[in-house]
PDB file of C-alpha atoms in Angstrom:
ATOM      1  CA  MET N   1     -69.618  56.826 -84.201  1.00  0.00           C
ATOM      2  CA  ALA N   2     -66.860  59.194 -82.990  1.00  0.00           C
ATOM      3  CA  ASP N   3     -65.094  58.410 -79.559  1.00  0.00           C
ATOM      4  CA  ILE N   4     -65.544  61.052 -76.946  1.00  0.00           C
ATOM      5  CA  ASN N   5     -61.652  61.454 -76.697  1.00  0.00           C
ATOM      6  CA  ASP N   6     -61.394  61.888 -80.629  1.00  0.00           C
ATOM      7  CA  SER N   7     -60.661  65.269 -81.479  1.00  0.00           C
ATOM      8  CA  ASP N   8     -63.226  65.071 -84.236  1.00  0.00           C
ATOM      9  CA  ALA N   9     -65.657  64.849 -81.056  1.00  0.00           C
ATOM     10  CA  ARG N  10     -64.444  67.989 -79.427  1.00  0.00           C
ATOM     11  CA  PRO N  11     -66.074  71.515 -79.857  1.00  0.00           C
ATOM     12  CA  THR N  12     -63.922  73.654 -81.803  1.00  0.00           C
ATOM     13  CA  SER N  13     -66.293  76.973 -81.716  1.00  0.00           C
ATOM     14  CA  LEU N  14     -67.881  78.971 -78.978  1.00  0.00           C
ATOM     15  CA  ARG N  15     -71.398  77.691 -80.101  1.00  0.00           C
ATOM     16  CA  HIS N  16     -70.564  74.331 -79.867  1.00  0.00           C
ATOM     17  CA  LEU N  17     -70.076  74.483 -75.765  1.00  0.00           C
ATOM     18  CA  VAL N  18     -72.820  73.582 -73.787  1.00  0.00           C
ATOM     19  CA  GLY N  19     -73.433  75.617 -70.390  1.00  0.00           C
ATOM     20  CA  MET N  20     -70.977  78.205 -69.025  1.00  0.00           C
ATOM     21  CA  LYS N  21     -73.331  80.734 -70.848  1.00  0.00           C
ATOM     22  CA  ASN N  22     -72.086  83.712 -68.850  1.00  0.00           C
ATOM     23  CA  VAL N  23     -68.542  82.648 -69.667  1.00  0.00           C
ATOM     24  CA  VAL N  24     -68.931  81.899 -73.080  1.00  0.00           C
ATOM     25  CA  ASN N  25     -70.438  85.652 -73.686  1.00  0.00           C
ATOM     26  CA  GLN N  26     -67.580  87.095 -71.905  1.00  0.00           C
ATOM     27  CA  VAL N  27     -65.328  85.107 -74.041  1.00  0.00           C
ATOM     28  CA  GLN N  28     -67.101  86.021 -77.336  1.00  0.00           C
ATOM     29  CA  VAL N  29     -66.706  89.400 -76.650  1.00  0.00           C
ATOM     30  CA  ALA N  30     -62.870  89.024 -76.069  1.00  0.00           C
ATOM     31  CA  ILE N  31     -62.673  87.443 -79.025  1.00  0.00           C
ATOM     32  CA  ASP N  32     -64.324  89.954 -81.082  1.00  0.00           C
ATOM     33  CA  ALA N  33     -62.388  92.736 -79.730  1.00  0.00           C
ATOM     34  CA  SER N  34     -59.049  90.835 -79.938  1.00  0.00           C
ATOM     35  CA  PHE N  35     -59.933  90.598 -83.889  1.00  0.00           C
ATOM     36  CA  ALA N  36     -61.251  94.244 -84.192  1.00  0.00           C
ATOM     37  CA  ASP N  37     -58.057  95.568 -82.513  1.00  0.00           C
ATOM     38  CA  GLN N  38     -55.840  92.993 -84.437  1.00  0.00           C
ATOM     39  CA  SER N  39     -54.199  92.172 -80.814  1.00  0.00           C
ATOM     40  CA  LYS N  40     -53.695  88.898 -79.187  1.00  0.00           C
ATOM     41  CA  PHE N  41     -56.386  87.440 -76.479  1.00  0.00           C
ATOM     42  CA  PRO N  42     -56.697  89.115 -73.032  1.00  0.00           C
ATOM     43  CA  HIS N  43     -54.769  87.187 -70.417  1.00  0.00           C
ATOM     44  CA  SER N  44     -57.294  84.976 -68.525  1.00  0.00           C
ATOM     45  CA  LEU N  45     -58.038  82.956 -65.133  1.00  0.00           C
ATOM     46  CA  PHE N  46     -60.430  80.407 -65.589  1.00  0.00           C
ATOM     47  CA  VAL N  47     -61.757  79.019 -61.920  1.00  0.00           C
ATOM     48  CA  SER N  48     -64.511  76.367 -61.551  1.00  0.00           C
ATOM     49  CA  GLU N  49     -64.909  72.758 -60.036  1.00  0.00           C
ATOM     50  CA  ALA N  50     -63.063  70.091 -61.857  1.00  0.00           C
ATOM     51  CA  GLY N  51     -64.692  68.433 -65.142  1.00  0.00           C
ATOM     52  CA  LEU N  52     -66.696  71.855 -66.059  1.00  0.00           C
ATOM     53  CA  GLY N  53     -64.958  72.304 -69.149  1.00  0.00           C
ATOM     54  CA  LYS N  54     -61.773  75.024 -68.318  1.00  0.00           C
ATOM     55  CA  THR N  55     -59.221  73.154 -70.497  1.00  0.00           C
ATOM     56  CA  GLU N  56     -62.162  72.486 -73.338  1.00  0.00           C
ATOM     57  CA  LEU N  57     -62.457  76.257 -73.175  1.00  0.00           C
ATOM     58  CA  CYS N  58     -59.034  77.121 -73.436  1.00  0.00           C
ATOM     59  CA  ASN N  59     -58.686  74.653 -76.658  1.00  0.00           C
ATOM     60  CA  VAL N  60     -61.647  76.397 -78.336  1.00  0.00           C
ATOM     61  CA  ILE N  61     -60.302  79.969 -77.482  1.00  0.00           C
ATOM     62  CA  LYS N  62     -57.111  78.627 -79.536  1.00  0.00           C
ATOM     63  CA  ALA N  63     -59.049  77.353 -82.424  1.00  0.00           C
ATOM     64  CA  GLU N  64     -61.380  80.519 -82.699  1.00  0.00           C
ATOM     65  CA  MET N  65     -57.929  82.779 -82.483  1.00  0.00           C
ATOM     66  CA  ALA N  66     -56.390  80.720 -85.206  1.00  0.00           C
ATOM     67  CA  VAL N  67     -53.179  80.442 -83.019  1.00  0.00           C
ATOM     68  CA  THR N  68     -50.833  77.820 -81.665  1.00  0.00           C
ATOM     69  CA  MET N  69     -51.261  76.646 -77.747  1.00  0.00           C
ATOM     70  CA  HIS N  70     -48.431  75.644 -75.559  1.00  0.00           C
ATOM     71  CA  SER N  71     -49.680  73.618 -72.771  1.00  0.00           C
ATOM     72  CA  VAL N  72     -48.167  72.205 -69.401  1.00  0.00           C
ATOM     73  CA  LEU N  73     -49.759  71.260 -66.220  1.00  0.00           C
ATOM     74  CA  GLY N  74     -48.562  73.419 -63.308  1.00  0.00           C
ATOM     75  CA  ILE N  75     -47.509  70.523 -61.030  1.00  0.00           C
ATOM     76  CA  SER N  76     -45.231  69.189 -63.856  1.00  0.00           C
ATOM     77  CA  ILE N  77     -42.977  72.171 -63.787  1.00  0.00           C
ATOM     78  CA  ASP N  78     -39.634  71.517 -61.550  1.00  0.00           C
ATOM     79  CA  HIS N  79     -37.640  74.226 -62.323  1.00  0.00           C
ATOM     80  CA  VAL N  80     -38.400  78.011 -63.511  1.00  0.00           C
ATOM     81  CA  SER N  81     -36.006  77.203 -66.705  1.00  0.00           C
ATOM     82  CA  GLU N  82     -39.022  74.910 -67.784  1.00  0.00           C
ATOM     83  CA  LEU N  83     -41.279  77.568 -67.363  1.00  0.00           C
ATOM     84  CA  ASN N  84     -39.051  80.071 -69.428  1.00  0.00           C
ATOM     85  CA  ALA N  85     -38.436  77.616 -72.020  1.00  0.00           C
ATOM     86  CA  LEU N  86     -42.270  76.907 -72.732  1.00  0.00           C
ATOM     87  CA  VAL N  87     -42.575  80.795 -73.079  1.00  0.00           C
ATOM     88  CA  LEU N  88     -39.691  81.582 -75.186  1.00  0.00           C
ATOM     89  CA  SER N  89     -40.778  78.617 -77.611  1.00  0.00           C
ATOM     90  CA  ALA N  90     -43.996  80.325 -78.250  1.00  0.00           C
ATOM     91  CA  ASN N  91     -44.607  83.200 -81.156  1.00  0.00           C
ATOM     92  CA  ASP N  92     -46.425  86.561 -80.597  1.00  0.00           C
ATOM     93  CA  LYS N  93     -50.158  86.303 -80.151  1.00  0.00           C
ATOM     94  CA  ASP N  94     -49.941  82.218 -79.324  1.00  0.00           C
ATOM     95  CA  ILE N  95     -51.399  80.831 -76.283  1.00  0.00           C
ATOM     96  CA  VAL N  96     -49.644  79.377 -73.173  1.00  0.00           C
ATOM     97  CA  TYR N  97     -52.059  77.340 -71.086  1.00  0.00           C
ATOM     98  CA  ILE N  98     -51.289  76.524 -67.739  1.00  0.00           C
ATOM     99  CA  ASP N  99     -53.810  73.685 -66.381  1.00  0.00           C
ATOM    100  CA  GLU N 100     -53.935  73.439 -62.568  1.00  0.00           C
ATOM    101  CA  ALA N 101     -52.209  76.600 -62.330  1.00  0.00           C
ATOM    102  CA  ASP N 102     -52.282  76.331 -58.519  1.00  0.00           C
ATOM    103  CA  GLY N 103     -49.711  73.642 -58.548  1.00  0.00           C
ATOM    104  CA  LEU N 104     -46.948  75.871 -59.563  1.00  0.00           C
ATOM    105  CA  LYS N 105     -44.628  76.708 -56.938  1.00  0.00           C
ATOM    106  CA  ASN N 106     -44.589  80.345 -55.471  1.00  0.00           C
ATOM    107  CA  GLU N 107     -41.074  81.099 -57.078  1.00  0.00           C
ATOM    108  CA  PHE N 108     -42.665  80.121 -60.271  1.00  0.00           C
ATOM    109  CA  GLN N 109     -45.729  82.148 -59.785  1.00  0.00           C
ATOM    110  CA  ASN N 110     -43.626  85.003 -59.409  1.00  0.00           C
ATOM    111  CA  ALA N 111     -41.798  84.341 -62.673  1.00  0.00           C
ATOM    112  CA  LEU N 112     -44.894  83.927 -64.227  1.00  0.00           C
ATOM    113  CA  TYR N 113     -46.022  87.251 -62.921  1.00  0.00           C
ATOM    114  CA  LEU N 114     -42.933  89.286 -64.397  1.00  0.00           C
ATOM    115  CA  MET N 115     -43.687  87.297 -67.674  1.00  0.00           C
ATOM    116  CA  ILE N 116     -47.483  88.783 -67.684  1.00  0.00           C
ATOM    117  CA  ASP N 117     -46.801  92.275 -66.084  1.00  0.00           C
ATOM    118  CA  ARG N 118     -43.481  93.359 -67.744  1.00  0.00           C
ATOM    119  CA  ARG N 119     -42.978  90.544 -70.417  1.00  0.00           C
ATOM    120  CA  GLU N 120     -39.714  89.622 -69.037  1.00  0.00           C
ATOM    121  CA  VAL N 121     -37.975  86.383 -69.127  1.00  0.00           C
ATOM    122  CA  VAL N 122     -35.219  86.447 -66.210  1.00  0.00           C
ATOM    123  CA  LEU N 123     -32.492  83.978 -66.649  1.00  0.00           C
ATOM    124  CA  SER N 124     -30.294  82.664 -63.797  1.00  0.00           C
ATOM    125  CA  ARG N 125     -26.552  82.158 -64.678  1.00  0.00           C
ATOM    126  CA  GLY N 126     -25.057  80.625 -61.846  1.00  0.00           C
ATOM    127  CA  ASN N 127     -22.979  83.189 -59.798  1.00  0.00           C
ATOM    128  CA  ARG N 128     -23.378  86.007 -62.493  1.00  0.00           C
ATOM    129  CA  SER N 129     -26.078  88.636 -62.494  1.00  0.00           C
ATOM    130  CA  PRO N 130     -29.448  87.386 -63.973  1.00  0.00           C
ATOM    131  CA  GLN N 131     -30.010  88.282 -67.490  1.00  0.00           C
ATOM    132  CA  LYS N 132     -33.398  89.721 -68.713  1.00  0.00           C
ATOM    133  CA  ILE N 133     -35.011  88.785 -72.202  1.00  0.00           C
ATOM    134  CA  THR N 134     -38.346  90.226 -73.367  1.00  0.00           C
ATOM    135  CA  SER N 135     -40.470  87.385 -73.976  1.00  0.00           C
ATOM    136  CA  PRO N 136     -42.883  87.104 -77.069  1.00  0.00           C
ATOM    137  CA  ASP N 137     -46.446  88.901 -76.464  1.00  0.00           C
ATOM    138  CA  VAL N 138     -48.156  85.647 -75.749  1.00  0.00           C
ATOM    139  CA  THR N 139     -51.497  85.108 -73.890  1.00  0.00           C
ATOM    140  CA  PHE N 140     -51.571  83.716 -70.499  1.00  0.00           C
ATOM    141  CA  LEU N 141     -54.589  81.349 -69.634  1.00  0.00           C
ATOM    142  CA  LEU N 142     -54.760  79.903 -66.410  1.00  0.00           C
ATOM    143  CA  SER N 143     -56.824  77.442 -65.060  1.00  0.00           C
ATOM    144  CA  THR N 144     -57.575  76.354 -61.498  1.00  0.00           C
ATOM    145  CA  ASN N 145     -60.018  74.598 -59.285  1.00  0.00           C
ATOM    146  CA  PHE N 146     -58.146  76.507 -56.123  1.00  0.00           C
ATOM    147  CA  GLU N 147     -57.935  79.992 -56.706  1.00  0.00           C
ATOM    148  CA  TYR N 148     -56.876  81.219 -53.478  1.00  0.00           C
ATOM    149  CA  SER N 149     -53.709  79.018 -53.764  1.00  0.00           C
ATOM    150  CA  LEU N 150     -52.271  81.680 -56.420  1.00  0.00           C
ATOM    151  CA  LEU N 151     -50.598  84.359 -55.313  1.00  0.00           C
ATOM    152  CA  PRO N 152     -52.823  87.728 -55.280  1.00  0.00           C
ATOM    153  CA  ALA N 153     -50.943  89.151 -57.963  1.00  0.00           C
ATOM    154  CA  LEU N 154     -51.900  86.345 -60.377  1.00  0.00           C
TER     155      LEU N 154
END
C-alpha cells in the first residue's frame, strides 16, 4: 500500500482530483485552450480554506501542462531579490507557484505585479538607477486562504 505522502499516491491528472468540480472544469478549459493556442497556462489565483487542495491542483496543472514548476512559500521570501531569482531561473511556459501568497510583503506583491503585468524584473543596484530586465514568459499561480490580504492589483 502506498504512503499518502508518496508522490506515486498523488493525483497527476484532473480526472484524479476529487471534489472542486467547478474549478476542475474551469482549469480543464484553460488547459485545452493553452494547448490549442500553443500558449502557457493563464496566471491564476486560487482561494479557499486550508487543506482543500490548492497546492495539489497546482501540481496537477504542472503535470497536465508538462512543464517545470518553481515553488515557494510566500512568507519565506525575505528580499525582492529572492523573488527575482525565482522568476529569472524559470523558462518560458514554466509555472512559478507562490503558496500562501498573502504572506508576501506589500513591496514584494508590487514587484510581482510588475512581473505579471509587464514581464519586468527590476534590479536595484545600490545608489545607481534600477535596471529592468524582461522576465521569462512564465505562468504565475498564487494560492491563499486570505484573498483580502493581497493587494487589489493581484
